[in-house]
Tab-separated table of C-alpha atoms in Angstrom:
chain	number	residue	atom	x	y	z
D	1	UNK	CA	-30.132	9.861	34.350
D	2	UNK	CA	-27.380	7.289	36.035
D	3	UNK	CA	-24.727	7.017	33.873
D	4	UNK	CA	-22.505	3.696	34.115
D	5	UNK	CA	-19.700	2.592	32.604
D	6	UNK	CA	-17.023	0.055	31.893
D	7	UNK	CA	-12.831	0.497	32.469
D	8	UNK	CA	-10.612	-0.949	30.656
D	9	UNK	CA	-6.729	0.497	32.129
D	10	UNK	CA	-7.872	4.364	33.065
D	11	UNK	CA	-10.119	4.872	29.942
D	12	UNK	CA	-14.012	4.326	30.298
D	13	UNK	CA	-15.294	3.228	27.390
D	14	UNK	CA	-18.587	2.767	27.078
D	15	UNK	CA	-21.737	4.592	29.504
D	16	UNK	CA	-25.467	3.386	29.615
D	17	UNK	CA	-28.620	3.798	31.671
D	18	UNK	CA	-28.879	0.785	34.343
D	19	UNK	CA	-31.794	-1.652	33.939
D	20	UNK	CA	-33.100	-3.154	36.698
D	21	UNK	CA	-31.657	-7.182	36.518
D	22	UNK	CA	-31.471	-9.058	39.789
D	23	UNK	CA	-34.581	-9.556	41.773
D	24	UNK	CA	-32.888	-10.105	45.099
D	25	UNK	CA	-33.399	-6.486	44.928
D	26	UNK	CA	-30.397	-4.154	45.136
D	27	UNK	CA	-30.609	-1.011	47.339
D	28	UNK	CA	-30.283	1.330	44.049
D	29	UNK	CA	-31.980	0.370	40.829
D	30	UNK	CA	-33.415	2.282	37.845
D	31	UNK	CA	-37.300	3.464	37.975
D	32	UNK	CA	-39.095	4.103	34.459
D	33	UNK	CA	-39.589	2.101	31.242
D	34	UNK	CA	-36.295	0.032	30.828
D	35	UNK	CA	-36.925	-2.674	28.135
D	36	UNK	CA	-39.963	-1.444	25.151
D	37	UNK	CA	-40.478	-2.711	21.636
D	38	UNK	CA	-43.112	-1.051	20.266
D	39	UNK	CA	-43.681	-3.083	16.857
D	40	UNK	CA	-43.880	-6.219	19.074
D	41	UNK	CA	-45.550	-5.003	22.551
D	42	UNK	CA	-49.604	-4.076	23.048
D	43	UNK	CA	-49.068	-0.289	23.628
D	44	UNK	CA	-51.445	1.358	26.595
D	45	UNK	CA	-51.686	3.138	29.177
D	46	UNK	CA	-50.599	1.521	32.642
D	47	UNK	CA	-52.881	2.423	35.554
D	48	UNK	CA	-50.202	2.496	38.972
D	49	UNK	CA	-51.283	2.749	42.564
D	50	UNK	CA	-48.389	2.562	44.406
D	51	UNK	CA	-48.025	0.455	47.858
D	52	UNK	CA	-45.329	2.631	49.145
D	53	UNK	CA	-43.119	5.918	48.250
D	54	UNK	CA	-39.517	4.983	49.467
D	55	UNK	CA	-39.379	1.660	48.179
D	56	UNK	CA	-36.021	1.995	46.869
D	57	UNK	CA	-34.525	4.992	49.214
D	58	UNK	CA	-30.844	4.179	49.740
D	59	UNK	CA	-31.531	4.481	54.151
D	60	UNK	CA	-32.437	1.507	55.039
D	61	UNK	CA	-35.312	3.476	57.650
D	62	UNK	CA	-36.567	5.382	55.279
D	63	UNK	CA	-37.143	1.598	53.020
D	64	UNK	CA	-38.562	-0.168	55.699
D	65	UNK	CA	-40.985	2.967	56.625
D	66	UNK	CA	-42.156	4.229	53.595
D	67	UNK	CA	-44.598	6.658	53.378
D	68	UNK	CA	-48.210	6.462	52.485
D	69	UNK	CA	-49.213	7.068	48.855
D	70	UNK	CA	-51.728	9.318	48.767
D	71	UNK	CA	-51.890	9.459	44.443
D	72	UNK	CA	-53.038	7.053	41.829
D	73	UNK	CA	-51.193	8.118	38.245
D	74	UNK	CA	-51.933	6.868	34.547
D	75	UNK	CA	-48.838	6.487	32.327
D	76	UNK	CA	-47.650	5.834	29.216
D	77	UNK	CA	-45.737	2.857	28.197
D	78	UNK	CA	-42.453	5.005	28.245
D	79	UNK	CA	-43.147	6.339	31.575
D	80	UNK	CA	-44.707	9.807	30.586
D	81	UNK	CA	-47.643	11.013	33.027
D	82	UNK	CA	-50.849	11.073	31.499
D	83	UNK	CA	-52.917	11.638	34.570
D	84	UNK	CA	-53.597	11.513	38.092
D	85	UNK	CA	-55.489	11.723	40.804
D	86	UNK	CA	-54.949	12.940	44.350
D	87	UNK	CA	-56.479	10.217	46.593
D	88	UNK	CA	-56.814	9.074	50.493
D	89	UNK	CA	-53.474	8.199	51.177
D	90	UNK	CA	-53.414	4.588	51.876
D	91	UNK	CA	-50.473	1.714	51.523
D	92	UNK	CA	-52.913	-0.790	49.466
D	93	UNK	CA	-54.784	1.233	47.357
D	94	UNK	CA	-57.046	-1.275	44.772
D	95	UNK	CA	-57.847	1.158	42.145
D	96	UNK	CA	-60.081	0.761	39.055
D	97	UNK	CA	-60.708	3.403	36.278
D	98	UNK	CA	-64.066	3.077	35.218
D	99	UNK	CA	-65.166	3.697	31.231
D	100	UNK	CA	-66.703	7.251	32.468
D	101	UNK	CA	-63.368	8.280	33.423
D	102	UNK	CA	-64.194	8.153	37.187
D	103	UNK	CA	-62.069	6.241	39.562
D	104	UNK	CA	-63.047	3.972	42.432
D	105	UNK	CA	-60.038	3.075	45.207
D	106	UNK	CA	-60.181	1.317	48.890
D	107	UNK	CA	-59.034	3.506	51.231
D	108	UNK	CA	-58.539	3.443	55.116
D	109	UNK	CA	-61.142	1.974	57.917
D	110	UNK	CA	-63.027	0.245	55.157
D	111	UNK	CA	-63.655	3.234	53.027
D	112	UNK	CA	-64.525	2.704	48.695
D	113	UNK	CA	-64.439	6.042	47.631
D	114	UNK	CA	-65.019	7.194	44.031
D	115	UNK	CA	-63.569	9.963	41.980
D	116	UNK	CA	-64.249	11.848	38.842
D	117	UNK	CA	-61.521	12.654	36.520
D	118	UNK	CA	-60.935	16.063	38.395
D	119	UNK	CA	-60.667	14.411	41.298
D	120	UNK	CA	-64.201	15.397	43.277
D	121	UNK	CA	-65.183	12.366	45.346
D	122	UNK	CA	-68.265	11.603	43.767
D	123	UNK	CA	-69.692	8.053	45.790
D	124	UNK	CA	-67.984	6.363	49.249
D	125	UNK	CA	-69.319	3.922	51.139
D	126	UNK	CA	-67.983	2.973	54.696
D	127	UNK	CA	-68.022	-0.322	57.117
D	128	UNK	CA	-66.801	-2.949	54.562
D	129	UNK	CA	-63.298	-3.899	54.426
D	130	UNK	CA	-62.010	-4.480	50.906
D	131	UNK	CA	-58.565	-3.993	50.967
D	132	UNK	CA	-58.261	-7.057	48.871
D	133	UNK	CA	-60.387	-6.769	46.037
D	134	UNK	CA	-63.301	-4.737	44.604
D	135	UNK	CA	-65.299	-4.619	41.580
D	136	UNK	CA	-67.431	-2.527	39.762
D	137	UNK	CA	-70.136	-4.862	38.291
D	138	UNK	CA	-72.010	-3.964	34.873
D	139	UNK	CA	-74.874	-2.531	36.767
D	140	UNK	CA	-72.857	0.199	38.274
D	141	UNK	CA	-72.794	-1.693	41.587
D	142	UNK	CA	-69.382	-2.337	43.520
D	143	UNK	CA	-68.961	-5.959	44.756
D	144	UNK	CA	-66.817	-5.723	47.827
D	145	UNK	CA	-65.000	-8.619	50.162
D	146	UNK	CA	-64.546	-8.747	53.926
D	147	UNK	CA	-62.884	-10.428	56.171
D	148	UNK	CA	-64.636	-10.812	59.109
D	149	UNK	CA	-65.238	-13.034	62.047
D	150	UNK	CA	-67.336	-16.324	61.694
D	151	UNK	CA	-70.250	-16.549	63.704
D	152	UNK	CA	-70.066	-18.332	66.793
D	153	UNK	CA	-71.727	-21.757	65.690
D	154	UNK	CA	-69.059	-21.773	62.980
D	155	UNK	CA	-66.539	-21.188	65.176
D	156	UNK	CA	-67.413	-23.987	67.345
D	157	UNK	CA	-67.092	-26.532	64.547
D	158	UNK	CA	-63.131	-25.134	63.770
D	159	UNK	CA	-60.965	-28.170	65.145
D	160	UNK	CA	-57.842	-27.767	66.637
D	161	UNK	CA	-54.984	-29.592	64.739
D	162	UNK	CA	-52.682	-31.680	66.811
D	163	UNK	CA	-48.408	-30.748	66.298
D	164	UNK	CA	-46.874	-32.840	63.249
D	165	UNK	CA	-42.914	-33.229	62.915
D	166	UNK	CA	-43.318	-30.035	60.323
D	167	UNK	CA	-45.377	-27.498	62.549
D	168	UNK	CA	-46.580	-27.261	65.709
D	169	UNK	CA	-49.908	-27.678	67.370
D	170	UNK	CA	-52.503	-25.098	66.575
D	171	UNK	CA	-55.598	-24.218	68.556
D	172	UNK	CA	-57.812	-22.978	65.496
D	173	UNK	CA	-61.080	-23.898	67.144
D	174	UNK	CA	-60.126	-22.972	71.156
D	175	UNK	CA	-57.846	-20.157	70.620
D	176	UNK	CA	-58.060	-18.541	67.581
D	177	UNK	CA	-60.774	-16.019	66.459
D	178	UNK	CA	-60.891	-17.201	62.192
D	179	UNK	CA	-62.368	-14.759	59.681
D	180	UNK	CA	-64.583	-16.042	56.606
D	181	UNK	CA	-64.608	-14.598	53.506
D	182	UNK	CA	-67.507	-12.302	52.669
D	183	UNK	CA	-68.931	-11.075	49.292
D	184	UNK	CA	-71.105	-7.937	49.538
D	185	UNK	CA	-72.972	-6.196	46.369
D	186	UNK	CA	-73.626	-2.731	47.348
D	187	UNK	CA	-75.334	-0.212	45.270
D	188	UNK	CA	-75.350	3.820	44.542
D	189	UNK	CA	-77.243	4.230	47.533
D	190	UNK	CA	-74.840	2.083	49.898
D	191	UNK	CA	-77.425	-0.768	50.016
D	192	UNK	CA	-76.343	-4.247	50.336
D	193	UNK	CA	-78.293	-5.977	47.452
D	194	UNK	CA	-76.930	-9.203	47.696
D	195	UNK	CA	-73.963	-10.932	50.136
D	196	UNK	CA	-72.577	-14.362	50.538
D	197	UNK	CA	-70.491	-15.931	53.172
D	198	UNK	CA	-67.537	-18.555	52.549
D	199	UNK	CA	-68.832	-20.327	56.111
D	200	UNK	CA	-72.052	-21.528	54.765
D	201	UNK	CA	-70.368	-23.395	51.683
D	202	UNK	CA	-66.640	-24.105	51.957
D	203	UNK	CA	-64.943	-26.409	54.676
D	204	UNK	CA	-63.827	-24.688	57.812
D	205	UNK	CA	-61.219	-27.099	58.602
D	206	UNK	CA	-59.310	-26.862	55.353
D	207	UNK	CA	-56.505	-24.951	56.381
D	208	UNK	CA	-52.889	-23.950	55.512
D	209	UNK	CA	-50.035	-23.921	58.426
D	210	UNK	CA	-48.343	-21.316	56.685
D	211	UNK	CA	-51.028	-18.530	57.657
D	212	UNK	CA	-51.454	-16.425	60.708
D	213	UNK	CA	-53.753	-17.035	63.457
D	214	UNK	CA	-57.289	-16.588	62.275
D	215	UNK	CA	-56.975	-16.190	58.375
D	216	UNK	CA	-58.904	-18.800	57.463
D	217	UNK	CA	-58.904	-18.326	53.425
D	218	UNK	CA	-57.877	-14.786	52.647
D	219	UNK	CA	-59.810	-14.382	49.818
D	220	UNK	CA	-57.840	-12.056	48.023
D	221	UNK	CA	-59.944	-11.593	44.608
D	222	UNK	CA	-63.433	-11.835	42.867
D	223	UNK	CA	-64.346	-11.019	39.507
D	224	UNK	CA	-67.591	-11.946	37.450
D	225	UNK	CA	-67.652	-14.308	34.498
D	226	UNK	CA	-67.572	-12.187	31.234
D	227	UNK	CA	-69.027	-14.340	28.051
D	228	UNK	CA	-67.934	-17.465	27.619
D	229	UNK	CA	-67.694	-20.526	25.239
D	230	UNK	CA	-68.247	-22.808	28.114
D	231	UNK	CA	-71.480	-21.097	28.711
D	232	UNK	CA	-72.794	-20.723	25.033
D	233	UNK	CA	-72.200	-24.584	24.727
D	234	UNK	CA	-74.713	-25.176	27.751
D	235	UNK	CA	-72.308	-25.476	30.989
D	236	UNK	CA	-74.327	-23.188	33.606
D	237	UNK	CA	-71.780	-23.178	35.897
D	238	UNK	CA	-70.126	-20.869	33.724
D	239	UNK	CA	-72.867	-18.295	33.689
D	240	UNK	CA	-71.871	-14.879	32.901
D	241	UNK	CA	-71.893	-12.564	36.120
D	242	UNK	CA	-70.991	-15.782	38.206
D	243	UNK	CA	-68.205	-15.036	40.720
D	244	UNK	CA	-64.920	-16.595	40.292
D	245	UNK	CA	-63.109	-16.675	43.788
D	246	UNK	CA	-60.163	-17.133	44.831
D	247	UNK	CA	-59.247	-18.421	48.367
D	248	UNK	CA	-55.341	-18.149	48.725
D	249	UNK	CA	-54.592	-19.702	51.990
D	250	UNK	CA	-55.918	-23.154	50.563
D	251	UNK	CA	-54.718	-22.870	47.194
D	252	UNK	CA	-58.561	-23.114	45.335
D	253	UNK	CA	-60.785	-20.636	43.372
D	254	UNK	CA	-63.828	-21.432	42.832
D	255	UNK	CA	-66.850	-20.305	40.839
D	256	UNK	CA	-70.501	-19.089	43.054
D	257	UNK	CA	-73.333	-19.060	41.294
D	258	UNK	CA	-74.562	-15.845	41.619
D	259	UNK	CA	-78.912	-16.606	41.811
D	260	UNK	CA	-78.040	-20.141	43.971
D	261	UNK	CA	-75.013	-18.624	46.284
D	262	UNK	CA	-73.748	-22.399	45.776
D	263	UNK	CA	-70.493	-23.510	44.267
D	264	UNK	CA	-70.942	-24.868	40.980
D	265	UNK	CA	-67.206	-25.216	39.978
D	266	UNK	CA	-63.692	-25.739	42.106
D	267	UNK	CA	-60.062	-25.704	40.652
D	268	UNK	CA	-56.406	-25.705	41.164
D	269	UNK	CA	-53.105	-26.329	39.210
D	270	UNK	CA	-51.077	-29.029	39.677
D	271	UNK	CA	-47.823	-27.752	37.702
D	272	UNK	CA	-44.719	-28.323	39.894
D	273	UNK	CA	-46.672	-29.234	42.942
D	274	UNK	CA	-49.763	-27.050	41.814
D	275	UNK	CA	-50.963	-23.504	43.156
D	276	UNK	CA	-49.438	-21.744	45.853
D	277	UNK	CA	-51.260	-18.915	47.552
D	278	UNK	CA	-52.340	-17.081	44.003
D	279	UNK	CA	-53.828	-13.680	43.319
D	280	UNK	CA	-56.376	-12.932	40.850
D	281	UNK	CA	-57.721	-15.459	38.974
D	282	UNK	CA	-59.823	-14.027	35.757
D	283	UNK	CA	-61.228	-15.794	32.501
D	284	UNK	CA	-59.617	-14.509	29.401
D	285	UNK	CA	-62.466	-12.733	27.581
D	286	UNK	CA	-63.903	-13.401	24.378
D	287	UNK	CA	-61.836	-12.441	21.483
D	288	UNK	CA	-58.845	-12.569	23.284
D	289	UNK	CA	-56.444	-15.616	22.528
D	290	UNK	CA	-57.283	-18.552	25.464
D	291	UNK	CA	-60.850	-17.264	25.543
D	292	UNK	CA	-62.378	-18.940	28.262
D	293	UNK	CA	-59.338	-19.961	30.033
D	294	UNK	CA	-58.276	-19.024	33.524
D	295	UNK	CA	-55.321	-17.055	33.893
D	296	UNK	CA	-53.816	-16.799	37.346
D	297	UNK	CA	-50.860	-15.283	39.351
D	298	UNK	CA	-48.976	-18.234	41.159
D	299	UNK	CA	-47.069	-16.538	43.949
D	300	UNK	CA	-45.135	-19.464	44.811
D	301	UNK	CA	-45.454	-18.454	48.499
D	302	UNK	CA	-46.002	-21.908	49.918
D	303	UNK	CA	-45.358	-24.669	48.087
D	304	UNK	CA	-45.160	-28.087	48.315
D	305	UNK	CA	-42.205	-28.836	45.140
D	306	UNK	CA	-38.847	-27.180	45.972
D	307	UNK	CA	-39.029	-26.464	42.496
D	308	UNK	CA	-41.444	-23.778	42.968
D	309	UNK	CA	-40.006	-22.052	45.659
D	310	UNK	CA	-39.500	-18.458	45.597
D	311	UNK	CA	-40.589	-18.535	41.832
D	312	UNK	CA	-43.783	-16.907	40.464
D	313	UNK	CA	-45.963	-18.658	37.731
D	314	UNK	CA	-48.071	-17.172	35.649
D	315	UNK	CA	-50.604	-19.656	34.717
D	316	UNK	CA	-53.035	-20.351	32.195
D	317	UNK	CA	-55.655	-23.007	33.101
D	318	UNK	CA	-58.264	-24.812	31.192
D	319	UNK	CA	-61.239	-24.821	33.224
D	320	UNK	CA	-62.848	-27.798	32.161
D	321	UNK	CA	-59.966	-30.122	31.911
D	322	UNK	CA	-57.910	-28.261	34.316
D	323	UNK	CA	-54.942	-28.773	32.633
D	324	UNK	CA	-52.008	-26.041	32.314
D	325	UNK	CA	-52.351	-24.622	28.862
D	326	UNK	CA	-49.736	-21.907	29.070
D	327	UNK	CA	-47.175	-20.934	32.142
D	328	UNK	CA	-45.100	-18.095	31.998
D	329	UNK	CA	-41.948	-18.834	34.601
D	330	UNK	CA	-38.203	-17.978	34.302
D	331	UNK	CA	-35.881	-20.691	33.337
D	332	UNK	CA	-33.033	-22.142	36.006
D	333	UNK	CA	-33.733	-23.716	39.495
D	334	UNK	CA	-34.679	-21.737	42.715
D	335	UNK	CA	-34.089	-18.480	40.935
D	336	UNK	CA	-35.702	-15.017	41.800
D	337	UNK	CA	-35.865	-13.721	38.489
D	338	UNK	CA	-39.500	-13.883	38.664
D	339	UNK	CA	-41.183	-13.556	42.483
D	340	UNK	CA	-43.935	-11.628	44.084
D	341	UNK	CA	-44.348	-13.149	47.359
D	342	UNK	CA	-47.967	-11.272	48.054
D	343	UNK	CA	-50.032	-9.050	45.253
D	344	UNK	CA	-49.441	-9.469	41.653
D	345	UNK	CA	-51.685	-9.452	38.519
D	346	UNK	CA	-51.543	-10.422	35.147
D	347	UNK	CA	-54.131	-10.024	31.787
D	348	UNK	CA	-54.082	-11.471	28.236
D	349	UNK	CA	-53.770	-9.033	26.039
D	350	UNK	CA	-55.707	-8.499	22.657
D	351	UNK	CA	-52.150	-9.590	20.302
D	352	UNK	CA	-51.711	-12.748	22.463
D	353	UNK	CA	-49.317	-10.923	24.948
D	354	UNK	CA	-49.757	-11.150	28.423
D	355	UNK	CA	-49.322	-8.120	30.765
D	356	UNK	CA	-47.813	-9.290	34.068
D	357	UNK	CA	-47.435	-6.990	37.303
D	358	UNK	CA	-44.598	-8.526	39.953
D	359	UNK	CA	-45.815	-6.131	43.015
D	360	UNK	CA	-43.367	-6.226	45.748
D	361	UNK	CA	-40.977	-5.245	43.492
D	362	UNK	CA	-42.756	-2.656	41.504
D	363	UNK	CA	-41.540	-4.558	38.020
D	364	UNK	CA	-44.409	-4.537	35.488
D	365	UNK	CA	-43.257	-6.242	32.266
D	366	UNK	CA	-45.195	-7.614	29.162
D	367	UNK	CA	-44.461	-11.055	27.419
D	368	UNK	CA	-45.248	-12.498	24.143
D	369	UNK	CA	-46.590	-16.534	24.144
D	370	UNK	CA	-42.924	-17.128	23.382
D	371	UNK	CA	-42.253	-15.847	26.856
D	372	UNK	CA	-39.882	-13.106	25.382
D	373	UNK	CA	-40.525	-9.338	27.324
D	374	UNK	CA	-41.271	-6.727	24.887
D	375	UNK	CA	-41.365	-3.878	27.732
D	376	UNK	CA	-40.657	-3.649	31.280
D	377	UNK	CA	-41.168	-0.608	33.867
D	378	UNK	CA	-39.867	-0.461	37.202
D	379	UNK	CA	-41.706	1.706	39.352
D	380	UNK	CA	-40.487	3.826	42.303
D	381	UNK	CA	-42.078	1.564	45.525
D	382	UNK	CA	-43.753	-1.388	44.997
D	383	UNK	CA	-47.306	-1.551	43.016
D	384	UNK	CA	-50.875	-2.401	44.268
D	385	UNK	CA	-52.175	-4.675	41.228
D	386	UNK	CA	-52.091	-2.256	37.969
D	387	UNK	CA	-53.921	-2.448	35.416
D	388	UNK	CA	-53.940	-2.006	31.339
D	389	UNK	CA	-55.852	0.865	29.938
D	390	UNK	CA	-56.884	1.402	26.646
D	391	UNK	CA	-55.987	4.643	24.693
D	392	UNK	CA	-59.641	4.990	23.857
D	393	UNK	CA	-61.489	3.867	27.146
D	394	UNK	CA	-62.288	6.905	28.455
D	395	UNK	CA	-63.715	10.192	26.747
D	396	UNK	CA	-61.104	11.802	28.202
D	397	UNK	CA	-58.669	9.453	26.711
D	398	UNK	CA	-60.365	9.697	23.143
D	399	UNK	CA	-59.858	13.344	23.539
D	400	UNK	CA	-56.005	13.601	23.544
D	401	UNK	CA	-53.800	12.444	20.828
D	402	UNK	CA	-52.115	9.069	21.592
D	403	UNK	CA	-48.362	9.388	23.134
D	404	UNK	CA	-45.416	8.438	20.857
D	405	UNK	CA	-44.181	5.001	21.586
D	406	UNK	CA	-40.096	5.241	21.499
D	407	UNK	CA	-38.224	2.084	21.787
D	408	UNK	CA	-36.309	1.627	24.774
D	409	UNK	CA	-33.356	-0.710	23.940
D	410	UNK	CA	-31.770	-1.633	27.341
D	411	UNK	CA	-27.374	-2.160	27.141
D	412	UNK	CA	-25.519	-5.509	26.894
D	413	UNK	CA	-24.980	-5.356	30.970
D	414	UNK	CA	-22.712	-8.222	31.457
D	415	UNK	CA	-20.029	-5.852	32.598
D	416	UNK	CA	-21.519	-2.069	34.258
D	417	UNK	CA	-20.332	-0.007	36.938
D	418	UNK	CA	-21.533	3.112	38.839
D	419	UNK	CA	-19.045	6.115	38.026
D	420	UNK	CA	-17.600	6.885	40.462
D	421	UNK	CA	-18.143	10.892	42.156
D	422	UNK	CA	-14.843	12.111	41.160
D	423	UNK	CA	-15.369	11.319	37.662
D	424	UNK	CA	-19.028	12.778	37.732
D	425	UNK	CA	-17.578	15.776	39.926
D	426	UNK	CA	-14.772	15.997	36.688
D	427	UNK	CA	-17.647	16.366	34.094
């Protein structure tokens, strides 16, 4: 435990464990549960795959190497390791726990491997890159996305795009080699039951000058439709098992109908200059409060408001009037309070809260509607999207008594130093 304190002549007077509270990131900060209110947070356990070890090693080599992560852990909400598994070690590891208690994670050279809860690999598949995103659909099959390159009569209808007084001129059609987007449904036995590619359907000369040669859309997330109100009322483009998409580099997501391949819906935000380069748009489930809403992480990576920039949203859209409904964002311009420049996740929780992971910095924090955060974790090196787990959604879960939930009340840290060594030497 870091101990810190306050002077006041030669006398310290007061000593505290540090929370974690600028997000221009110091070198040294706290790891574990800093902030938790039991009586007013959803308790779970937090599924963590980290994206690197060293994430906040004081060298500044060791920081910008890292080391792979070669585990995927389940924890309680104050920290405590429930579980874990050894995995491939890999810096972006997507990991879902399935309701068996198996575990499915992307690995290297566009391995999906799957584990049981001893560990065993159980299922891979090889030759599609998913680094991105990857789902396990109801019928046991994994959807997967690629990135790879466009066929050669789409790639001769990619313009080039002359220089403007904000960028200069780039060569997409002559000179650079774009990738699509690619949806692939494989199942136990590898086979590829169904696939659609972004080329066939979406404009290839709708582009962002932010991103790197080549990356067309970077689709970095799918998920299916669960039920839906929209759907029950008679509005088939929200059929369940439809795939909501979500195409950062041009700031859209998007709805496929899964029998068709066509898109049937496309949306965007227009809060402060509207979406910029999100992650993981989902529709809040039945049940859940904004059922049937879409609730997106805003990255606030390119935007067009200054407003916006360097600030995460999270944001809660209406899909049929596509107007904001809820945003979560912290208050004061151009802060940092709140920022994930890549990654990031977020869920609705079943008491209204809203479970929000801000992965570059490894911060995962839950919020009630009133935007007040009722616990917050730090973890040791950055996160790969986490996820919520239920005490009960496993059998192996169901078998072990649920961990205590002990408030962590974090100090009034307007005033907190370090002690220095010679006083920890002198104790």
């Amino acid at each position: 435990m870091a101990k810190f304190y306050t002077r006041l002549g030669t006398s310290i007077v007061v000593s505290f464990t540090f929370i974690f509270l600028a997000y221009a990131a110091p070198t040294i900060f706290p790891t574990g549960t800093t902030i938790y209110k039991p009586d007013e947070a959803f308790s779970s356990y937090i599924l963590i795959s980290d994206h690197t070890t060293l994430g906040n090693h004081p060298e500044a080599d060791m920081r910008a190497q890292g080391r792979l992560p070669d585990d995927v852990r389940l924890i309680d909400m104050n920290g405590n390791l429930v579980h874990s598994w050894k995995v491939e070690p890999y810096f972006n590891k997507r990991s879902r726990l399935l309701p068996n208690g198996n575990l499915v994670t992307v690995g290297r050279n566009r391995r999906i491997v799957e584990y049981d809860w001893g560990g065993n690999i159980v299922w891979t598949h090889e030759g599609i890159g998913s680094v991105n995103d990857m789902r396990v659909l109801s019928n046991g099959n994994k959807l997967l996305v690629a990135h790879e390159p466009m066929p050669s009569e789409f790639q001769q209808q990619v313009q080039d795009q002359e220089a403007t007084q904000w960028w200069d001129e780039r060569k997409r059609g002559t000179e650079e080699e774009q990738l699509s987007a690619d949806l692939y449904e494989v199942n136990a036995d590898g086979e590829i039951v169904w696939e659609w590619h972004a080329y066939n359907h979406l404009d290839l000369n709708r582009w962002s000058p932010a991103t790197p040669p080549g990356d067309w859309l970077h689709v970095n997330s799918m998920a299916p439709l669960p039920e839906n109100k929209w759907y029950d009322s008679g509005d088939l483009r929200f059929k369940p098992g439809n795939i909501l998409l979500n195409a950062r580099n041009i700031d859209s997501i998007y709805i496929i109908d899964k029998e068709s391949k066509e898109i049937v819906w496309e949306g965007t935000h227009h809060y402060n200059g509207g979406m910029s380069h999100s992650h993981e748009p989902e529709m809040i489930e039945k049940g859940l409060p904004g059922a049937g809403n879409i609730l997106l992480f805003d990255n606030g990576l390119f935007t067009t408001n200054r407003v916006h920039t360097g600030q995460t949203y999270i944001v809660e859209l209406n899909p049929i009037t596509q107007e904001v409904e809820w945003v979560y964002e912290t208050e004061g311009y151009s802060n940092i309070k709140f920022f994930s420049k890549t990654m990031g996740t977020q869920k609705r929780l079943p008491n209204g809260n809203t479970f929000i992971s801000e992965d570059n910095t490894g911060r995962l924090f839950q919020v009630k509607p009133d935007k007040t955060i009722v616990w917050e974790f730090v973890n040791r090196g950055g996160t790969t999207r986490p996820s919520v787990v239920a005490y009960d959604f496993t059998p192996q879960l169901r078998a072990i008594e649920r961990p205590d939930e002990l408030t962590v009340t974090p100090p009034n840290n307007l005033e907190w130093h370090i002690e220095p060594d010679v006083y920890r030497d002198a104790n």
